[in-house]
CSV table of C-alpha atoms and ligand atoms in Angstrom, one decimal:
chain,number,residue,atom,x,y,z
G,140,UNK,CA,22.0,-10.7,-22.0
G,141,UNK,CA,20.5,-13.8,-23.4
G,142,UNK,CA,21.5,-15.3,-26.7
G,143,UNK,CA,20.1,-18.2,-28.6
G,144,UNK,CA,19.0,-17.6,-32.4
G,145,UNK,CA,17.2,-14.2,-30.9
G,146,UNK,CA,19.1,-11.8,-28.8
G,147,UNK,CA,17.1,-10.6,-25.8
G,148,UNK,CA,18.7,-7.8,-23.4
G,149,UNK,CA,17.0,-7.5,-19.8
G,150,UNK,CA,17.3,-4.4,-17.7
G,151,UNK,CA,19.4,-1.8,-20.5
G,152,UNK,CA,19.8,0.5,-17.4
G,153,UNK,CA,19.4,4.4,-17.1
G,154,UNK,CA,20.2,7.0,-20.3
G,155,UNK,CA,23.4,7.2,-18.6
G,156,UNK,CA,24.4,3.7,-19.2
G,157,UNK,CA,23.4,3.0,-22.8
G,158,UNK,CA,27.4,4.3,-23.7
G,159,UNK,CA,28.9,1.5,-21.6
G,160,UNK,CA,26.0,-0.8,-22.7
G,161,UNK,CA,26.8,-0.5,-26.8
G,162,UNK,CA,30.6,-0.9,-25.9
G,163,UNK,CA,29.7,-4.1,-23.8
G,164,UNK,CA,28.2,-5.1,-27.5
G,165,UNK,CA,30.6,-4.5,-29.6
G,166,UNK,CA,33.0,-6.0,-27.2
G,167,UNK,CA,30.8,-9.3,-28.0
G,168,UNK,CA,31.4,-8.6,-31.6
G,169,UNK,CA,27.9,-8.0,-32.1
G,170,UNK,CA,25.8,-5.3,-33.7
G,171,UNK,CA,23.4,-3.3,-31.9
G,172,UNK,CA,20.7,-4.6,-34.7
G,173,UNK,CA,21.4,-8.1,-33.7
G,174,UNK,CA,19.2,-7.3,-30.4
G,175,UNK,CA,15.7,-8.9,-30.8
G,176,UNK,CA,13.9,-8.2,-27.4
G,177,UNK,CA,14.5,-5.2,-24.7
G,178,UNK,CA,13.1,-7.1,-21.2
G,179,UNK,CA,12.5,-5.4,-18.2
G,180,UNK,CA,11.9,-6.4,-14.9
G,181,UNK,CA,10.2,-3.0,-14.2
G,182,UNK,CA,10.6,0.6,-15.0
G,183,UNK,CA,12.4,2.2,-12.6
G,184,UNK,CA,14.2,4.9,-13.8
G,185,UNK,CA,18.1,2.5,-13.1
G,186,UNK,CA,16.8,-0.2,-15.0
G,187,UNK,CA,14.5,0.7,-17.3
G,188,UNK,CA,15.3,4.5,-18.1
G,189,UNK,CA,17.2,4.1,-21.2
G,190,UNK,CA,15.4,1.7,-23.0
G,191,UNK,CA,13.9,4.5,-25.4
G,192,UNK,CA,17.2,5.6,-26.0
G,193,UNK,CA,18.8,2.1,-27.1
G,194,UNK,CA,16.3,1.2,-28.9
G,195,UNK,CA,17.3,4.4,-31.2
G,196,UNK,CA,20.2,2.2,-32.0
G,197,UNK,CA,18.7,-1.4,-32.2
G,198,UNK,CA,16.0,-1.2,-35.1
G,199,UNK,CA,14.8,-4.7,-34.6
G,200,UNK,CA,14.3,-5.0,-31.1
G,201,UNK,CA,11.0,-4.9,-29.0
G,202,UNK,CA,10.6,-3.5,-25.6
G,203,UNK,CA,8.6,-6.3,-23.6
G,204,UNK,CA,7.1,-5.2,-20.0
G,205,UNK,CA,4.2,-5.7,-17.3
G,206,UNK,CA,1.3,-4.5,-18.3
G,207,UNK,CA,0.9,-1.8,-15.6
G,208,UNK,CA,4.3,-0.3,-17.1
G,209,UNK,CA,3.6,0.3,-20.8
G,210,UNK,CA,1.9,3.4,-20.5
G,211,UNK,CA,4.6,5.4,-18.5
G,212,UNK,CA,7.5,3.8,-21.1
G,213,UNK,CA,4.7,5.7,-23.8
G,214,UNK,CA,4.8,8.4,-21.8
G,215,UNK,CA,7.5,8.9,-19.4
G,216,UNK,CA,5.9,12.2,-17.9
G,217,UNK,CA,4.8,10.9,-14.6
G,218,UNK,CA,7.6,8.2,-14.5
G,219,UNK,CA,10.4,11.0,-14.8
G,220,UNK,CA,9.2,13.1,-12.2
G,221,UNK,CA,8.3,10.5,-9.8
G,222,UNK,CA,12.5,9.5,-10.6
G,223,UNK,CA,13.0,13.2,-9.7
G,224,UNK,CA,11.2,13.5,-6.6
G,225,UNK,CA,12.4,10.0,-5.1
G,226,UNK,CA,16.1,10.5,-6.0
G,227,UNK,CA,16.9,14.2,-6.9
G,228,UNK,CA,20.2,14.7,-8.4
G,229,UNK,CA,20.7,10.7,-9.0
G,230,UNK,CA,17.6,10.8,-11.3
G,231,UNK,CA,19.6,13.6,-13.2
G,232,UNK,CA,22.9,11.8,-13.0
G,233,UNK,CA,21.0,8.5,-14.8
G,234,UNK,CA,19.4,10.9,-17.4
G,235,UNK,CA,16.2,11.5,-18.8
G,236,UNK,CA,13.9,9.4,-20.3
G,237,UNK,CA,13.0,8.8,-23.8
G,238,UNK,CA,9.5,7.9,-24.7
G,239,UNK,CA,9.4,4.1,-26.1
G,240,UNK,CA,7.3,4.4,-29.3
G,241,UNK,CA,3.9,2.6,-28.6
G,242,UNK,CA,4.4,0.2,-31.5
G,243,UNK,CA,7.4,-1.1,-29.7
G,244,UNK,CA,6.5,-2.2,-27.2
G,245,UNK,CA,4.6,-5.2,-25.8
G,246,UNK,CA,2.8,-6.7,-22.7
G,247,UNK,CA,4.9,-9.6,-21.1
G,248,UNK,CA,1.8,-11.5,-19.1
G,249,UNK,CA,2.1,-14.2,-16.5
G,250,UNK,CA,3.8,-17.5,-17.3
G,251,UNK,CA,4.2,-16.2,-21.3
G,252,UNK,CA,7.8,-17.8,-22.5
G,253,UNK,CA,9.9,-15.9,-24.7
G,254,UNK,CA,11.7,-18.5,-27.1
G,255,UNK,CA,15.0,-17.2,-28.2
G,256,UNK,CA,15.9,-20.8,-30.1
G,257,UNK,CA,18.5,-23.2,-29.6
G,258,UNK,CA,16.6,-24.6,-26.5
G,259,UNK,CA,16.7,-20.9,-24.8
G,260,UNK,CA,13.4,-20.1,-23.1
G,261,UNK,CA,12.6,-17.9,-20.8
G,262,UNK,CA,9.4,-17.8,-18.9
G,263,UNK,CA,7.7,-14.2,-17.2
G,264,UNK,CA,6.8,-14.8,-13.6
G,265,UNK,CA,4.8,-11.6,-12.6
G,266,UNK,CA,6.5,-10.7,-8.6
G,267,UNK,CA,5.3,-7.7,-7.7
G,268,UNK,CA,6.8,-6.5,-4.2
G,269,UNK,CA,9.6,-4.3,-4.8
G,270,UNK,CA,7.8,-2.4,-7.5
G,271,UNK,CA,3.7,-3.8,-8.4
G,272,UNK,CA,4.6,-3.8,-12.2
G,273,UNK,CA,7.4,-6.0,-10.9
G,274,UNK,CA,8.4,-9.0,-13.2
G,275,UNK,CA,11.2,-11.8,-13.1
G,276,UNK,CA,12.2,-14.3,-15.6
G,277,UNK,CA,13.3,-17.8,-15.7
G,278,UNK,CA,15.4,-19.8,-17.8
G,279,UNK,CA,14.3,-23.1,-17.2
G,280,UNK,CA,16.5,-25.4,-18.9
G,281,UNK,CA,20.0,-23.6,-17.1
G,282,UNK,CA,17.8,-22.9,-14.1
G,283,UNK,CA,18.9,-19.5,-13.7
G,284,UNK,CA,16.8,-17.0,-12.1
G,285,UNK,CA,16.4,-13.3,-13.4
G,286,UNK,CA,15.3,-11.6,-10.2
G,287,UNK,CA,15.1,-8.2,-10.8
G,288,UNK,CA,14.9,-6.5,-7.0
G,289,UNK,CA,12.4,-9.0,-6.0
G,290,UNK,CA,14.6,-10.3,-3.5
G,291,UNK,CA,16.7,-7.8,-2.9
G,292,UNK,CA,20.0,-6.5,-4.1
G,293,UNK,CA,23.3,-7.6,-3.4
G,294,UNK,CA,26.2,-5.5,-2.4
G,295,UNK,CA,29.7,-6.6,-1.5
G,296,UNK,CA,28.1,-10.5,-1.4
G,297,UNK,CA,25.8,-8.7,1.9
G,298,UNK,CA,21.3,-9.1,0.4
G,299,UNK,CA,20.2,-5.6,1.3
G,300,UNK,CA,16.3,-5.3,0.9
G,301,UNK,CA,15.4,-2.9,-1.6
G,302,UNK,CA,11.4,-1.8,-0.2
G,303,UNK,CA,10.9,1.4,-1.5
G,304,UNK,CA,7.4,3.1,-1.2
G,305,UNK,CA,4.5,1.9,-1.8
G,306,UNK,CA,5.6,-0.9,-0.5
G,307,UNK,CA,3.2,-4.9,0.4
G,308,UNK,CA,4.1,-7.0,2.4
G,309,UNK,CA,2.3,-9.8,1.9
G,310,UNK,CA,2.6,-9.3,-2.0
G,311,UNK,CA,6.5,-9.6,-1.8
G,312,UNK,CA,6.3,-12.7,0.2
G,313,UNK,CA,4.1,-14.5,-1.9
G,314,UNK,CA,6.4,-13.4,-5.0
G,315,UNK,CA,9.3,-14.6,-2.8
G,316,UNK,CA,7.8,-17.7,-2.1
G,317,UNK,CA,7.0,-17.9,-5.8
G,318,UNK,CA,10.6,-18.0,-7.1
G,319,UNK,CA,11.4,-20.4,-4.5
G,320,UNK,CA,8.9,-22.6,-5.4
G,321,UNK,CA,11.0,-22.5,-8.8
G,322,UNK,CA,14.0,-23.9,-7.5
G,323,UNK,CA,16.7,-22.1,-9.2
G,324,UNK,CA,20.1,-23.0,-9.4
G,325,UNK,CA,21.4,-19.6,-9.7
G,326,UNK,CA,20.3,-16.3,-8.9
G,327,UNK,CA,20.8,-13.3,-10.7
G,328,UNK,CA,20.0,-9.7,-9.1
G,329,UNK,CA,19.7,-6.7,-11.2
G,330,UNK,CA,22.3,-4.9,-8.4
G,331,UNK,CA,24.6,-7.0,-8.6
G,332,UNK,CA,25.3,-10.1,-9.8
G,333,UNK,CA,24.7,-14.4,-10.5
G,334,UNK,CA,24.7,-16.3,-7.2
G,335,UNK,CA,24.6,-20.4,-6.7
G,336,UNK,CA,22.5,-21.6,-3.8
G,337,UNK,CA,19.4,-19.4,-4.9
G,338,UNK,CA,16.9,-20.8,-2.8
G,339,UNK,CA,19.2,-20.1,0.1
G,340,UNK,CA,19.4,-16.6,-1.3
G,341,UNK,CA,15.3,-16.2,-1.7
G,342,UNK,CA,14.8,-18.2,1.9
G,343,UNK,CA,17.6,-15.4,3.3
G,344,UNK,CA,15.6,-12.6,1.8
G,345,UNK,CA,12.0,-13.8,2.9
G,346,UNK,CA,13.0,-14.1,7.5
G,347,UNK,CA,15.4,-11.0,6.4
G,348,UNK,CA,12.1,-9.2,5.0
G,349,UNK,CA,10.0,-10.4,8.4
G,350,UNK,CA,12.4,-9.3,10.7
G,351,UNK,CA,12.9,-5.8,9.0
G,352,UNK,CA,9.2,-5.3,9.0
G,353,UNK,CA,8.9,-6.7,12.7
G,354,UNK,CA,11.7,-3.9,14.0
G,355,UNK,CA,11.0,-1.1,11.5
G,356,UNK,CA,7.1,-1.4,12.0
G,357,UNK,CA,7.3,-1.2,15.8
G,358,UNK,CA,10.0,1.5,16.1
G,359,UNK,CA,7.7,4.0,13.2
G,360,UNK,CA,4.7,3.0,16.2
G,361,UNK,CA,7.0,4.4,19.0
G,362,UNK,CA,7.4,8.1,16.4
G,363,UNK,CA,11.4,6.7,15.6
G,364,UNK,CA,12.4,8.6,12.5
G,365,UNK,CA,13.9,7.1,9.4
G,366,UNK,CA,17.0,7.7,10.4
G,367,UNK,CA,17.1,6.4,13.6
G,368,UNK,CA,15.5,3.3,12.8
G,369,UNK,CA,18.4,2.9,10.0
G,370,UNK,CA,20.3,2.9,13.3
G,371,UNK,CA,18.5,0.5,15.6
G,372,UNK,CA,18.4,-1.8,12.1
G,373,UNK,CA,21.7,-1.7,11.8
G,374,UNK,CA,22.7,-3.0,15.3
G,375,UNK,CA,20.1,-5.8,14.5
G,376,UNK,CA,21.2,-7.2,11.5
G,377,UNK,CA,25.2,-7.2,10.9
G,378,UNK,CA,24.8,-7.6,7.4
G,379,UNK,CA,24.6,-4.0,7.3
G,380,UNK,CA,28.0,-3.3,8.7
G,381,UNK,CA,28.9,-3.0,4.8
G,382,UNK,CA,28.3,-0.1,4.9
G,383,UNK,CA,31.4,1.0,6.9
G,384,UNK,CA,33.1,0.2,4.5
G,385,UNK,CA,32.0,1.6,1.5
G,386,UNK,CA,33.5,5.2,0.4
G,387,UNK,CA,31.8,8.6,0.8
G,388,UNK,CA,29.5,8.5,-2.7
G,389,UNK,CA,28.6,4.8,-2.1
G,390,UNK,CA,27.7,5.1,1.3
G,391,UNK,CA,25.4,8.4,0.5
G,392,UNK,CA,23.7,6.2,-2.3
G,393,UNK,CA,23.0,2.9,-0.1
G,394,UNK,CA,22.2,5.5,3.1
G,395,UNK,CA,19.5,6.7,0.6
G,396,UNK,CA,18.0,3.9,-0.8
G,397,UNK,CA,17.9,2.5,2.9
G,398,UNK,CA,16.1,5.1,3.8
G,399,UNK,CA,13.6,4.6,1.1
G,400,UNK,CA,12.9,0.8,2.0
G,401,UNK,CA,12.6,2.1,5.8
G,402,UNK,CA,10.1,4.4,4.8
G,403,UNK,CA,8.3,1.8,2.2
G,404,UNK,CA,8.4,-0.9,5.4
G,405,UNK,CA,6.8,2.2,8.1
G,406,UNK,CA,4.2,3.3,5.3
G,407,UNK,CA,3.3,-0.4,4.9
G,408,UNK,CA,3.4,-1.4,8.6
G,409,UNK,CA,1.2,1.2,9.7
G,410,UNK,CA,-1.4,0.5,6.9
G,411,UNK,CA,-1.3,-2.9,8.5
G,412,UNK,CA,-1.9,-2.1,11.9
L,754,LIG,ZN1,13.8,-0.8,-8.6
């Protein structure tokens, strides 16, 4: 949540959420009307799924994405089944999605700024990697950075890589390298989070990224399933050992998504070989 004269709101989250998130309003003693700008970082179904349905609620507000995502906030046919097919009973957990009505919504392109007022700018840095309609915004002035899942999520404090199919390589670094080349101060991830030392963060992400690619690319060669190379990963990179200690739901969610950025890392290595 951003607030300067305009209200902007970045990432609403899926169907399920929009409760919580109107609650999280009013806790701020401020009326879902107030809201001048939806932003999201891309249109997957966790961050993006409910923006139709708040923006039932917030009359004023504007839903601003890439370019590449308007038409399946228009129509979220494809965008719901793909949800379905990638995450099965999560995707009906988050909810469905609402269509965005095609007059509200706009096309944030590369390096526009979004001026809230009172000195609160933000600036759209297209990094596609995690997602190609991926986007991440920067707030100058405070040098915070609005990463989306370009660089990963963050769970306990541990940066897991989030790589789901289709995944590119050399797209993700160079976005990486991008929002270094920023120099933030502080880093926020849309799972979950504001960091300090951001370019530590980004730099951690990036040789993370290589290394994964490196093991998970030569173990999908040698025929290694998904689920053994979520093994063979996890003895690499202690990082992981999170996991352990996360209860039986939590663990089945990360153990999923894992899978998914092993798979997006094996479809992408082999395409490169
Ligand atoms: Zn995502």
């Amino acid at each position: 949540m951003f607030c300067g004269q305009r209200k902007a709101i970045v990432d609403p989250g899926p169907k399920s959420a929009i409760p919580n998130l109107l609650s999280a309003l009013a806790e701020l003693n401020m009326s879902p009307d107030e809201i001048d700008y939806i932003i999201l970082t891309h249109i997957h179904i966790d961050h993006a799924g409910g923006a139709g349905t708040a923006l039932r609620d917030m009359p004023r507000a504007k839903v601003l994405a890439h370019g590449q995502a308007v038409r399946h906030l228009v129509d979220p046919t494809k965008l719901w089944e793909a949800s379905l097919k990638t995450l099965g009973d999560l995707a009906l957990q988050y909810g469905s999605i609402e269509p965005v009505p095609e007059d509200r919504v706009a096309v944030a392109t590369d390096l526009m700024t979004i001026d809230l007022g009172r000195g609160l700018v933000l600036e759209v840095h297209l990094t596609p990697g995690h997602a190609s309609h991926h986007l991440s915004l920067f707030d100058r002035e405070n040098s915070i950075l609005i990463a989306g899942e370009a660089a990963g999520v963050c769970v306990n404090g541990v940066i897991r890589l989030a790589t789901p199919p289709p995944f590119r390589l050399d797209e993700t670094l160079s976005s990486i390298d991008r929002l270094i080349s920023l120099e933030p101060k502080t880093l926020c991830y849309g799972h979950f989070g504001c960091y300090g030392n951001a370019v530590e963060r980004l730099r951690l992400a990036r040789s993370k990224l290589l290394r994964w690619y490196e093991t998970v690319g030569s173990a999908a060669g040698q025929g290694r399933t998904a689920e053994e190379i979520l093994v063979l990963l996890k003895e690499k990179d202690r990082d992981l050992d999170y996991l352990d200690s996360l209860g039986q739901d939590a663990y089945r969610r990360e153990h999923d998504l894992l899978i998914n950025s092993i798979n997006g890392l094996g479809q992408s290595a082999r395409g490169d070989a």
